[in-house]
Short mmCIF file of C-alpha atoms in Angstrom, two decimals:
data_model
loop_
_atom_site.label_atom_id
_atom_site.label_comp_id
_atom_site.label_asym_id
_atom_site.label_seq_id
_atom_site.Cartn_x
_atom_site.Cartn_y
_atom_site.Cartn_z
CA MET A 149 0.00 0.00 0.00
CA THR A 150 1.49 3.34 -1.08
CA ARG A 151 -1.68 5.41 -0.76
CA TYR A 152 -3.30 5.63 2.66
CA PRO A 153 -7.05 6.22 2.33
CA ARG A 154 -7.79 7.29 5.90
CA ASN A 155 -8.03 11.05 6.52
CA MET A 156 -6.04 11.82 9.66
CA ILE A 157 -6.07 15.62 9.31
CA GLY A 158 -9.63 16.73 8.60
CA TYR A 159 -9.97 20.46 9.13
CA GLY A 160 -6.66 20.60 10.98
CA ALA A 161 -5.89 23.51 13.27
CA THR A 162 -8.36 25.88 11.62
CA PRO A 163 -11.84 24.38 11.28
CA PRO A 164 -14.37 26.52 9.41
CA ASP A 165 -16.89 28.78 11.06
CA PRO A 166 -20.15 26.83 10.64
CA LYS A 167 -22.18 30.07 10.80
CA TRP A 168 -25.00 28.40 12.68
CA PRO A 169 -28.34 30.24 12.50
CA ASN A 170 -28.62 33.35 14.69
CA GLY A 171 -24.94 33.12 15.57
CA ALA A 172 -25.39 30.04 17.74
CA ARG A 173 -22.26 28.93 19.60
CA ILE A 174 -23.20 25.27 19.46
CA ALA A 175 -25.58 22.93 17.66
CA VAL A 176 -26.86 20.26 20.04
CA GLN A 177 -28.47 17.45 18.10
CA PHE A 178 -30.46 14.59 19.67
CA VAL A 179 -30.77 11.25 17.88
CA LEU A 180 -33.33 8.67 18.93
CA ASN A 181 -32.46 5.22 17.58
CA TYR A 182 -35.63 3.26 16.87
CA GLU A 183 -34.50 -0.36 16.54
CA GLU A 184 -37.20 -2.24 18.44
CA GLY A 185 -38.66 -4.84 16.11
CA GLY A 186 -35.70 -4.71 13.76
CA GLU A 187 -33.16 -6.52 15.93
CA ASN A 188 -31.85 -10.04 15.35
CA CYS A 189 -34.65 -12.51 15.97
CA VAL A 190 -35.62 -15.83 14.42
CA LEU A 191 -39.06 -14.31 13.82
CA HIS A 192 -37.26 -11.91 11.46
CA ASP A 193 -35.58 -14.79 9.58
CA ASP A 194 -32.30 -14.21 11.41
CA ALA A 195 -30.02 -17.06 12.49
CA GLY A 196 -30.39 -16.33 16.17
CA SER A 197 -31.43 -13.86 18.84
CA GLU A 198 -30.04 -10.38 19.51
CA ALA A 199 -27.04 -9.98 21.82
CA PHE A 200 -26.30 -6.26 21.59
CA LEU A 201 -27.27 -3.26 23.75
CA SER A 202 -29.60 -4.68 26.34
CA GLU A 203 -29.87 -5.02 30.10
CA ILE A 204 -28.58 -8.60 29.94
CA VAL A 205 -24.91 -8.57 30.91
CA GLY A 206 -22.80 -10.79 28.69
CA ALA A 207 -25.70 -11.69 26.44
CA ALA A 208 -24.99 -14.14 23.63
CA SER A 209 -27.02 -14.97 20.57
CA TRP A 210 -29.13 -18.12 20.79
CA PRO A 211 -28.80 -19.80 17.38
CA GLY A 212 -32.12 -20.94 16.00
CA GLN A 213 -34.04 -19.96 19.16
CA ARG A 214 -36.13 -17.08 20.39
CA HIS A 215 -34.68 -15.29 23.42
CA TRP A 216 -37.80 -14.26 25.31
CA ASN A 217 -36.01 -11.98 27.77
CA MET A 218 -34.11 -10.19 25.03
CA GLU A 219 -37.24 -9.70 22.97
CA SER A 220 -39.06 -8.37 26.02
CA ILE A 221 -36.33 -5.83 26.73
CA TYR A 222 -36.53 -4.51 23.18
CA GLU A 223 -40.31 -4.41 23.43
CA TYR A 224 -40.00 -2.16 26.47
CA GLY A 225 -38.38 0.45 24.26
CA ALA A 226 -41.35 0.44 21.88
CA ARG A 227 -44.11 0.09 24.47
CA ALA A 228 -42.90 2.46 27.20
CA GLY A 229 -39.51 4.04 26.55
CA PHE A 230 -40.48 5.66 23.28
CA TRP A 231 -43.53 7.38 24.72
CA ARG A 232 -41.62 8.65 27.75
CA LEU A 233 -39.04 10.22 25.46
CA HIS A 234 -41.73 11.53 23.12
CA ARG A 235 -43.36 13.37 26.02
CA LEU A 236 -40.00 14.77 27.17
CA PHE A 237 -38.93 16.15 23.80
CA THR A 238 -42.31 17.49 22.75
CA ARG A 239 -42.73 19.18 26.13
CA SER A 240 -39.24 20.71 25.73
CA ARG A 241 -40.05 21.71 22.13
CA ILE A 242 -36.87 20.07 20.86
CA PRO A 243 -37.19 18.25 17.52
CA VAL A 244 -35.11 15.13 17.19
CA THR A 245 -33.80 12.93 14.42
CA VAL A 246 -34.96 9.34 14.55
CA TYR A 247 -32.62 6.71 13.17
CA GLY A 248 -35.39 4.35 12.14
CA VAL A 249 -34.71 0.73 11.23
CA ALA A 250 -37.11 0.17 8.34
CA THR A 251 -38.50 -3.13 9.58
CA ALA A 252 -38.89 -1.69 13.09
CA LEU A 253 -40.82 1.29 11.72
CA ALA A 254 -43.07 -1.04 9.76
CA ARG A 255 -43.94 -2.84 13.00
CA SER A 256 -44.66 0.39 14.93
CA PRO A 257 -47.29 2.47 13.09
CA GLU A 258 -48.43 4.36 16.22
CA GLN A 259 -44.91 5.47 17.01
CA VAL A 260 -44.26 6.53 13.41
CA ALA A 261 -47.43 8.64 13.45
CA ALA A 262 -46.27 10.28 16.69
CA MET A 263 -42.84 11.03 15.21
CA GLN A 264 -44.41 12.66 12.20
CA ALA A 265 -46.93 14.66 14.27
CA ALA A 266 -44.02 16.07 16.27
CA ASP A 267 -42.20 17.01 13.02
CA TRP A 268 -39.30 14.76 13.88
CA GLU A 269 -36.96 13.74 11.09
CA ILE A 270 -37.02 10.03 10.36
CA ALA A 271 -33.69 9.05 8.84
CA SER A 272 -32.88 5.51 7.77
CA HIS A 273 -31.11 3.16 10.16
CA GLY A 274 -30.98 0.39 7.61
CA LEU A 275 -33.28 -2.49 6.83
CA LYS A 276 -32.56 -4.47 10.00
CA TRP A 277 -30.57 -3.81 13.17
CA ILE A 278 -27.87 -6.34 12.32
CA ASP A 279 -24.10 -6.39 11.73
CA TYR A 280 -22.96 -5.86 8.14
CA LYS A 281 -19.22 -6.37 8.62
CA ASP A 282 -19.23 -9.75 6.85
CA TYR A 283 -21.69 -8.84 4.10
CA THR A 284 -20.55 -8.52 0.51
CA ALA A 285 -20.98 -5.07 -1.01
CA LYS A 286 -23.63 -6.48 -3.33
CA ALA A 287 -25.68 -7.99 -0.49
CA GLU A 288 -25.39 -4.84 1.63
CA ALA A 289 -26.44 -2.67 -1.32
CA ALA A 290 -29.51 -4.88 -1.81
CA ASP A 291 -30.51 -4.41 1.84
CA MET A 292 -29.91 -0.68 1.54
CA ALA A 293 -32.19 -0.45 -1.49
CA GLU A 294 -34.89 -2.44 0.30
CA ALA A 295 -34.52 -0.22 3.37
CA ILE A 296 -35.13 2.87 1.26
CA ARG A 297 -38.13 1.25 -0.42
CA LEU A 298 -39.73 0.05 2.82
CA HIS A 299 -38.97 3.32 4.64
CA THR A 300 -40.72 5.25 1.88
CA GLU A 301 -43.67 2.89 1.93
CA VAL A 302 -44.07 3.14 5.73
CA THR A 303 -43.47 6.88 6.24
CA GLY A 304 -44.69 8.24 2.92
CA THR A 305 -41.39 9.95 2.08
CA PRO A 306 -37.92 8.61 1.25
CA PRO A 307 -35.20 9.06 3.89
CA ARG A 308 -32.79 11.96 3.43
CA GLY A 309 -30.27 10.74 6.01
CA TRP A 310 -28.54 7.39 6.50
CA TYR A 311 -26.88 5.63 9.44
CA THR A 312 -26.24 1.89 9.48
CA GLY A 313 -24.37 1.75 12.79
CA ARG A 314 -23.06 -1.80 12.63
CA CYS A 315 -21.61 -1.06 9.23
CA SER A 316 -18.96 -2.43 6.88
CA GLU A 317 -16.11 -0.78 5.01
CA HIS A 318 -18.49 -0.46 2.06
CA THR A 319 -21.35 1.32 3.81
CA VAL A 320 -20.51 4.98 3.32
CA GLY A 321 -19.55 4.48 -0.31
CA LEU A 322 -22.71 2.50 -1.04
CA ALA A 323 -24.89 5.14 0.60
CA ALA A 324 -23.16 7.92 -1.34
CA GLU A 325 -23.53 6.05 -4.62
CA THR A 326 -27.31 5.96 -4.26
CA GLY A 327 -27.41 9.76 -4.59
CA GLN A 328 -30.33 9.50 -2.17
CA PHE A 329 -28.99 11.11 0.96
CA ASP A 330 -28.43 14.69 2.01
CA TYR A 331 -26.10 13.28 4.65
CA VAL A 332 -24.55 10.05 5.88
CA SER A 333 -23.63 9.59 9.55
CA ASP A 334 -21.57 6.39 9.65
CA ALA A 335 -18.55 8.29 11.00
CA TYR A 336 -17.37 9.46 14.41
CA ASP A 337 -14.37 11.50 13.33
CA ASP A 338 -15.18 15.18 13.78
CA ASP A 339 -17.13 17.86 15.63
CA LEU A 340 -18.38 19.35 12.38
CA PRO A 341 -19.89 18.06 9.12
CA TYR A 342 -17.57 17.65 6.15
CA TRP A 343 -17.64 16.67 2.49
CA LEU A 344 -16.32 13.32 1.31
CA ARG A 345 -15.55 12.67 -2.34
CA VAL A 346 -16.93 9.29 -3.41
CA GLY A 347 -16.36 8.62 -7.11
CA ASP A 348 -17.77 11.66 -8.90
CA HIS A 349 -20.09 12.53 -6.00
CA ASP A 350 -19.54 14.83 -3.02
CA GLN A 351 -21.27 13.28 -0.01
CA LEU A 352 -21.96 15.28 3.14
CA ILE A 353 -20.91 13.44 6.28
CA ILE A 354 -22.48 14.48 9.59
CA PRO A 355 -20.47 12.58 12.21
CA TYR A 356 -22.31 10.75 14.96
CA THR A 357 -21.22 9.79 18.49
CA LEU A 358 -20.61 6.68 20.53
CA ASP A 359 -19.37 8.53 23.61
CA ALA A 360 -22.23 10.95 24.37
CA ASN A 361 -24.48 7.99 23.87
CA ASP A 362 -26.72 6.05 26.23
CA MET A 363 -25.42 2.81 24.71
CA ARG A 364 -22.75 3.07 27.38
CA PHE A 365 -25.35 2.00 29.93
CA ALA A 366 -25.18 -1.41 28.23
CA THR A 367 -21.42 -1.75 27.66
CA PRO A 368 -18.45 -2.57 29.92
CA GLN A 369 -16.85 0.49 31.55
CA GLY A 370 -19.91 2.50 30.63
CA PHE A 371 -22.40 4.54 32.65
CA ASN A 372 -23.80 2.86 35.73
CA ALA A 373 -26.14 5.64 36.79
CA GLY A 374 -27.93 8.60 35.28
CA ASP A 375 -25.67 11.07 37.08
CA GLN A 376 -22.66 9.71 35.20
CA PHE A 377 -24.42 10.21 31.87
CA LEU A 378 -25.51 13.71 32.89
CA SER A 379 -22.01 14.64 34.02
CA TYR A 380 -20.51 13.43 30.75
CA LEU A 381 -23.06 15.30 28.65
CA LYS A 382 -22.54 18.52 30.63
CA ASP A 383 -18.77 18.30 30.36
CA SER A 384 -19.02 17.72 26.60
CA PHE A 385 -21.43 20.62 26.20
CA ASP A 386 -19.35 22.97 28.37
CA THR A 387 -16.20 22.25 26.36
CA LEU A 388 -17.84 22.78 22.99
CA TYR A 389 -19.81 25.82 24.16
CA ALA A 390 -16.61 27.45 25.46
CA GLU A 391 -14.90 26.76 22.15
CA GLY A 392 -17.80 28.26 20.23
CA VAL A 393 -16.49 31.81 20.13
CA ASP A 394 -14.71 33.72 17.38
CA GLY A 395 -15.98 31.52 14.58
CA SER A 396 -15.17 28.23 16.25
CA ALA A 397 -18.67 26.88 16.90
CA LYS A 398 -19.09 23.11 16.93
CA MET A 399 -21.74 20.40 16.87
CA MET A 400 -22.64 18.01 19.70
CA SER A 401 -24.42 14.78 18.87
CA ILE A 402 -26.26 12.81 21.55
CA GLY A 403 -27.28 9.22 20.85
CA LEU A 404 -30.33 7.73 22.59
CA HIS A 405 -32.21 4.41 22.56
CA CYS A 406 -35.81 3.92 23.65
CA ARG A 407 -35.04 0.77 25.66
CA LEU A 408 -32.04 2.34 27.45
CA ILE A 409 -32.53 6.03 28.29
CA GLY A 410 -36.28 5.41 28.25
CA ARG A 411 -36.03 3.59 31.58
CA PRO A 412 -37.33 5.59 34.58
CA GLY A 413 -33.99 5.47 36.39
CA ARG A 414 -32.17 7.08 33.48
CA VAL A 415 -34.52 9.48 31.77
CA GLN A 416 -34.20 12.09 34.51
CA ALA A 417 -30.55 12.56 33.57
CA LEU A 418 -31.61 13.45 30.04
CA ALA A 419 -34.33 15.77 31.33
CA ARG A 420 -31.83 17.58 33.57
CA PHE A 421 -29.42 17.97 30.68
CA ILE A 422 -32.13 19.53 28.52
CA ASP A 423 -32.96 21.93 31.35
CA TYR A 424 -29.28 22.73 31.68
CA ILE A 425 -28.63 23.67 28.04
CA GLN A 426 -31.85 25.67 27.84
CA GLY A 427 -30.30 28.03 30.37
CA PHE A 428 -27.64 29.15 27.88
CA GLU A 429 -27.81 31.69 25.06
CA GLY A 430 -26.73 30.69 21.57
CA VAL A 431 -27.78 27.02 21.67
CA TRP A 432 -29.36 25.61 18.51
CA CYS A 433 -31.17 22.26 18.77
CA PRO A 434 -31.82 21.17 15.17
CA ARG A 435 -32.63 17.91 13.47
CA ARG A 436 -29.79 16.42 11.48
CA ILE A 437 -31.57 17.27 8.25
CA ASP A 438 -31.55 20.92 9.36
CA ILE A 439 -27.79 20.75 9.83
CA ALA A 440 -27.45 19.13 6.41
CA ARG A 441 -29.52 21.82 4.71
CA HIS A 442 -27.54 24.54 6.46
CA TRP A 443 -24.24 22.99 5.39
CA HIS A 444 -25.37 22.53 1.80
CA ALA A 445 -26.40 26.19 1.68
CA HIS A 446 -23.46 27.79 3.50
CA HIS A 447 -20.59 25.34 3.00
CA PRO A 448 -20.91 23.67 -0.40
CA PRO A 449 -18.12 21.35 -1.58
CA ALA A 450 -14.94 23.16 -2.51
CA VAL A 451 -14.27 23.20 -6.24
CA SER A 452 -10.66 22.83 -7.34
CA ASP A 453 -9.18 22.27 -10.76
CA ARG A 454 -6.02 20.82 -9.20
CA PRO A 455 -5.78 17.26 -7.84
CA ASN A 456 -4.33 16.78 -4.39
CA PRO A 457 -0.62 15.90 -4.25
CA SER A 458 -1.34 12.36 -3.03
CA ALA A 459 -3.54 11.78 -6.10
CA LEU A 460 -0.89 12.73 -8.69
CA ASP A 461 0.86 10.20 -10.89
CA LYS A 462 4.59 9.85 -10.33
CA GLN A 463 5.71 11.87 -13.34
CA THR A 464 3.48 14.81 -12.41
CA PHE A 465 4.39 14.56 -8.73
CA VAL A 466 8.13 14.70 -9.44
CA LYS A 467 7.73 17.44 -12.02
CA THR A 468 5.71 19.52 -9.55
CA PHE A 469 7.74 18.98 -6.39
CA GLY A 470 11.12 17.86 -7.68
CA GLY A 471 12.59 21.34 -7.28
CA VAL A 472 11.42 21.95 -3.73
CA PHE A 473 14.78 20.63 -2.54
CA GLU A 474 17.20 22.49 -4.78
CA HIS A 475 18.10 20.52 -7.94
CA SER A 476 17.30 17.24 -6.13
CA PRO A 477 14.32 15.54 -7.80
CA TRP A 478 15.36 12.18 -6.30
CA ILE A 479 13.80 13.29 -3.01
CA ALA A 480 10.39 13.69 -4.63
CA GLU A 481 10.85 10.38 -6.47
CA ARG A 482 11.41 8.54 -3.20
CA ALA A 483 8.66 10.42 -1.38
CA PHE A 484 6.15 9.38 -4.03
CA ASP A 485 6.59 5.75 -2.97
CA LEU A 486 5.69 6.51 0.66
CA GLU A 487 2.27 5.84 2.18
CA LEU A 488 0.85 9.18 1.06
CA GLY A 489 -2.74 10.16 1.78
CA PRO A 490 -4.97 13.12 2.73
CA ALA A 491 -2.62 14.06 5.58
CA HIS A 492 0.05 14.83 2.96
CA ASP A 493 -2.12 17.15 0.89
CA THR A 494 -1.06 20.18 2.91
CA ALA A 495 2.24 22.05 2.95
CA ALA A 496 3.15 20.56 6.33
CA GLY A 497 2.12 17.06 5.32
CA LEU A 498 3.94 17.06 2.00
CA HIS A 499 6.98 18.63 3.63
CA SER A 500 7.02 15.77 6.13
CA ALA A 501 7.15 13.20 3.33
CA LEU A 502 9.92 15.00 1.42
CA ALA A 503 11.94 15.78 4.54
CA ARG A 504 11.81 12.13 5.62
CA MET A 505 13.52 11.14 2.40
CA PHE A 506 16.12 13.86 2.82
CA ARG A 507 16.81 12.84 6.43
CA SER A 508 17.05 9.14 5.63
CA ALA A 509 19.52 9.72 2.78
CA ASN A 510 23.20 9.02 3.36
CA ARG A 511 25.62 11.83 4.11
CA ALA A 512 26.93 12.00 0.56
CA GLU A 513 23.41 12.40 -0.83
CA ARG A 514 22.56 15.10 1.69
CA LEU A 515 25.84 16.85 0.92
CA GLY A 516 24.82 16.80 -2.72
CA VAL A 517 21.68 18.71 -1.82
CA LEU A 518 23.71 21.28 0.10
CA THR A 519 26.17 21.81 -2.73
CA ALA A 520 23.28 22.19 -5.17
CA HIS A 521 22.37 25.43 -3.41
CA PRO A 522 23.89 28.63 -4.83
CA ASP A 523 26.06 31.08 -2.92
CA LEU A 524 24.13 34.00 -1.51
CA ALA A 525 24.46 37.01 -3.81
CA GLY A 526 27.13 35.06 -5.68
CA LYS A 527 28.18 34.66 -9.30
CA LEU A 528 25.13 32.62 -10.32
CA ALA A 529 22.85 35.34 -9.04
CA ALA A 530 24.81 37.98 -10.91
CA ALA A 531 24.58 35.89 -14.07
CA LYS A 532 20.83 35.33 -13.49
CA ARG A 533 21.33 31.55 -13.49
CA LEU A 534 19.49 30.75 -10.26
CA THR A 535 16.32 28.71 -10.16
CA ASP A 536 13.15 30.76 -10.13
CA GLU A 537 12.63 29.89 -6.47
CA SER A 538 16.11 30.98 -5.43
CA THR A 539 15.87 34.14 -7.49
CA ALA A 540 12.62 35.13 -5.80
CA GLU A 541 13.91 34.25 -2.33
CA GLN A 542 17.14 36.22 -2.67
CA ALA A 543 15.32 39.17 -4.20
CA GLY A 544 12.74 39.08 -1.39
CA ALA A 545 15.56 39.52 1.12
CA GLY A 546 17.02 42.39 -0.90
CA LEU A 547 20.09 40.42 -1.96
CA ASP A 548 19.63 41.65 -5.54
CA ALA A 549 20.12 45.24 -4.43
CA LEU A 550 23.33 45.14 -2.40
CA THR A 551 25.72 48.03 -2.03
CA ALA A 552 29.26 47.59 -3.30
CA GLU A 553 30.40 47.13 0.30
CA GLU A 554 27.78 44.45 0.92
CA HIS A 555 28.72 42.67 -2.31
CA GLU A 556 32.30 42.55 -1.15
CA ALA A 557 31.27 41.23 2.29
CA PHE A 558 29.17 38.42 0.79
CA ALA A 559 31.93 37.47 -1.68
CA THR A 560 34.51 37.26 1.11
CA LEU A 561 32.22 35.27 3.40
CA ASN A 562 31.16 32.88 0.62
CA GLN A 563 34.77 32.08 -0.22
CA ALA A 564 35.77 31.59 3.42
CA TYR A 565 32.71 29.47 4.28
CA VAL A 566 33.00 27.10 1.30
CA GLY A 567 36.74 26.85 1.85
CA LYS A 568 36.23 25.77 5.46
CA HIS A 569 33.12 23.58 5.23
CA GLY A 570 32.97 22.37 1.64
CA PHE A 571 29.42 23.52 0.90
CA PRO A 572 27.66 26.89 0.52
CA PHE A 573 26.25 28.88 3.39
CA ILE A 574 22.53 28.08 3.49
CA ILE A 575 19.88 30.05 5.31
CA ALA A 576 16.16 30.54 4.79
CA VAL A 577 16.50 34.13 3.66
CA ARG A 578 12.76 34.78 3.93
CA ASP A 579 13.08 34.51 7.71
CA HIS A 580 15.69 37.29 7.94
CA SER A 581 16.59 40.83 6.96
CA ARG A 582 19.64 41.56 4.85
CA ALA A 583 21.58 42.66 7.94
CA GLY A 584 20.41 39.60 9.86
CA ILE A 585 21.65 37.31 7.09
CA LEU A 586 25.10 38.90 7.20
CA ASN A 587 25.25 38.62 10.99
CA ALA A 588 24.28 34.93 10.86
CA PHE A 589 26.83 34.35 8.11
CA ARG A 590 29.64 35.78 10.21
CA ALA A 591 28.56 33.91 13.34
CA ARG A 592 28.18 30.51 11.67
CA LEU A 593 31.51 30.73 9.87
CA ASP A 594 33.24 29.91 13.15
CA ASN A 595 31.26 26.69 13.76
CA ASP A 596 32.80 23.27 13.21
CA THR A 597 31.83 21.54 9.99
CA ASP A 598 29.65 18.84 11.59
CA THR A 599 27.59 21.49 13.35
CA GLU A 600 27.27 23.50 10.16
CA PHE A 601 26.31 20.44 8.18
CA GLU A 602 23.34 19.79 10.49
CA THR A 603 22.45 23.48 10.60
CA ALA A 604 22.54 23.73 6.83
CA CYS A 605 20.36 20.62 6.50
CA ALA A 606 17.81 22.14 8.86
CA GLN A 607 17.81 25.33 6.79
CA VAL A 608 17.32 23.31 3.60
CA GLU A 609 14.22 21.79 5.16
CA ARG A 610 12.98 25.23 6.21
CA ILE A 611 13.45 26.57 2.68
CA ALA A 612 11.55 23.59 1.30
CA PHE A 613 8.66 24.19 3.68
CA LEU A 614 8.38 27.85 2.71
CA ARG A 615 8.36 26.88 -0.96
CA LEU A 616 5.62 24.33 -0.36
CA LYS A 617 3.48 26.91 1.44
CA ASP A 618 3.53 28.90 -1.80
CA MET A 619 2.59 25.85 -3.86
CA VAL A 620 0.00 23.88 -1.84
#
C-alpha cells in the first residue's frame, strides 16, 4: 500500500466557522435510535437472537431460538420508553432525528405517526438492526435499497439521512452512490460536518457519536447511573460551548435508545441535561436534516481544478515537487513511494514526506543537496542563473540590491565558508533581513563543519517548507 485512504487531518488547526443560525455557539443534536422490532430474531428470519445493547450482561445470541427476555427488553423500548421520550422532547419543544430501522418502523405504526406529528426527522437506520461487517458489497447494497423502499412505503417519504451503525467498510460508499442522501452519519471522526468525495459525487458526512451515547449504559466500563451520563453530557457541552467563540462553533451529537434512556432510572438525567442547556444563550437544537440543509447552503463542496498531491501520478508529482529541494528531484521520487494520503495534501504534510527522504539519505546524498544550493548574492545570481525559487527568495531579502560594500562582504564570506566547510552557506532568507543574514553568516563561519552540516540541512528543510506553502 502506497496510498493511505484514511483522513487523519480533517480540518486541521483551523476548522471553518459553521455560521450556525442566529450566531449560535453550538448545535446540540439529539438522535433517537428506533430499533425495536428490527433486531436479530428468528421471527425476522435471522439465524439467532439479539445480543447487543440490552440489560442482559454478557448476552450471547441463541442460534435458532427465540430469546424471550431479550425480545421483552426490546419491546420495552417500543411500548414504554419511546412514549416517555416523546413526552419529554415534545414538552421541551426540541425536535429530534430518529434513526429508524425500516422493519422496526413497519412494526410500529403508532410510534411513526407520533414522530411525524411532532415534526421529527425520520432518517434511515438500515433495513434491519444487524451487523454488516461480513456482508458482501452487493448484499449490503440490496438491503440498503430495500430499506429505502420500505422506509418510503411506511413513512410516505424517502429518507434523506442514513446511518447503518453496525456497518462495513463499504457502507458509506454505497450510501453515497445511491445519490439518495443529504447526509450520511456512519462516522465518528469530527465535531463538524464535512464533504467526502466518493467517485464523482460529493457526499456530506455528519459525524455521529458513541461517547455521548446512552449505549454506554449497556457496555463494559460504561455509565452505571444517570448522574454519570448527565455529568458526561454537561462536560461535553461545556467544552464545545466554550470553544464556540470567534468563529469556532461546533456540533454536539447525543445518541439515545428507547429501551435504554427510556427507563425511569435514566430518563431524569436526560431531562436535567435539557434543562441545563436551555439556560444558555446561543444554543441551537436542530434535526440532522436541518444541519445538512444549512451545510449545503453555507458550506458547499470546494471546487478545485487541481488534484491533491497524493492523487498525482509519479511523473506529475516529481515534475511539480522535484525542485522543492534544490536541484534534487530524487527526493520527490522517493517520497512518491511513501504511504501518502490526505494528511500529505497540505504544505506541512507534504513537507514531512519530502523531509523524511532527505533525512534518511546518506551523508553523501545530503551533501549533494547542500552543494546544489547557490552562494548568496554570488556569481550565479549575478549571471541570473538561479532557479526561479532561489531568485525570488534572494530578491525578497534584498540580496539583488546590495551596495558595493555588501557585495564585497558576501563574496569574502562565501569564499571563506566554502573553503572551510565544503558547501555553501545556506539560510532561509525569507526569515531574515539583509543585515540579519550577514550577521548569521559571520557567526556561523566559526562553527565546526559537523555542526554547520546539520544546521545547513535544517535550513534546507525550512526553505523547502516555505516553498511548499507557496505551492499547496
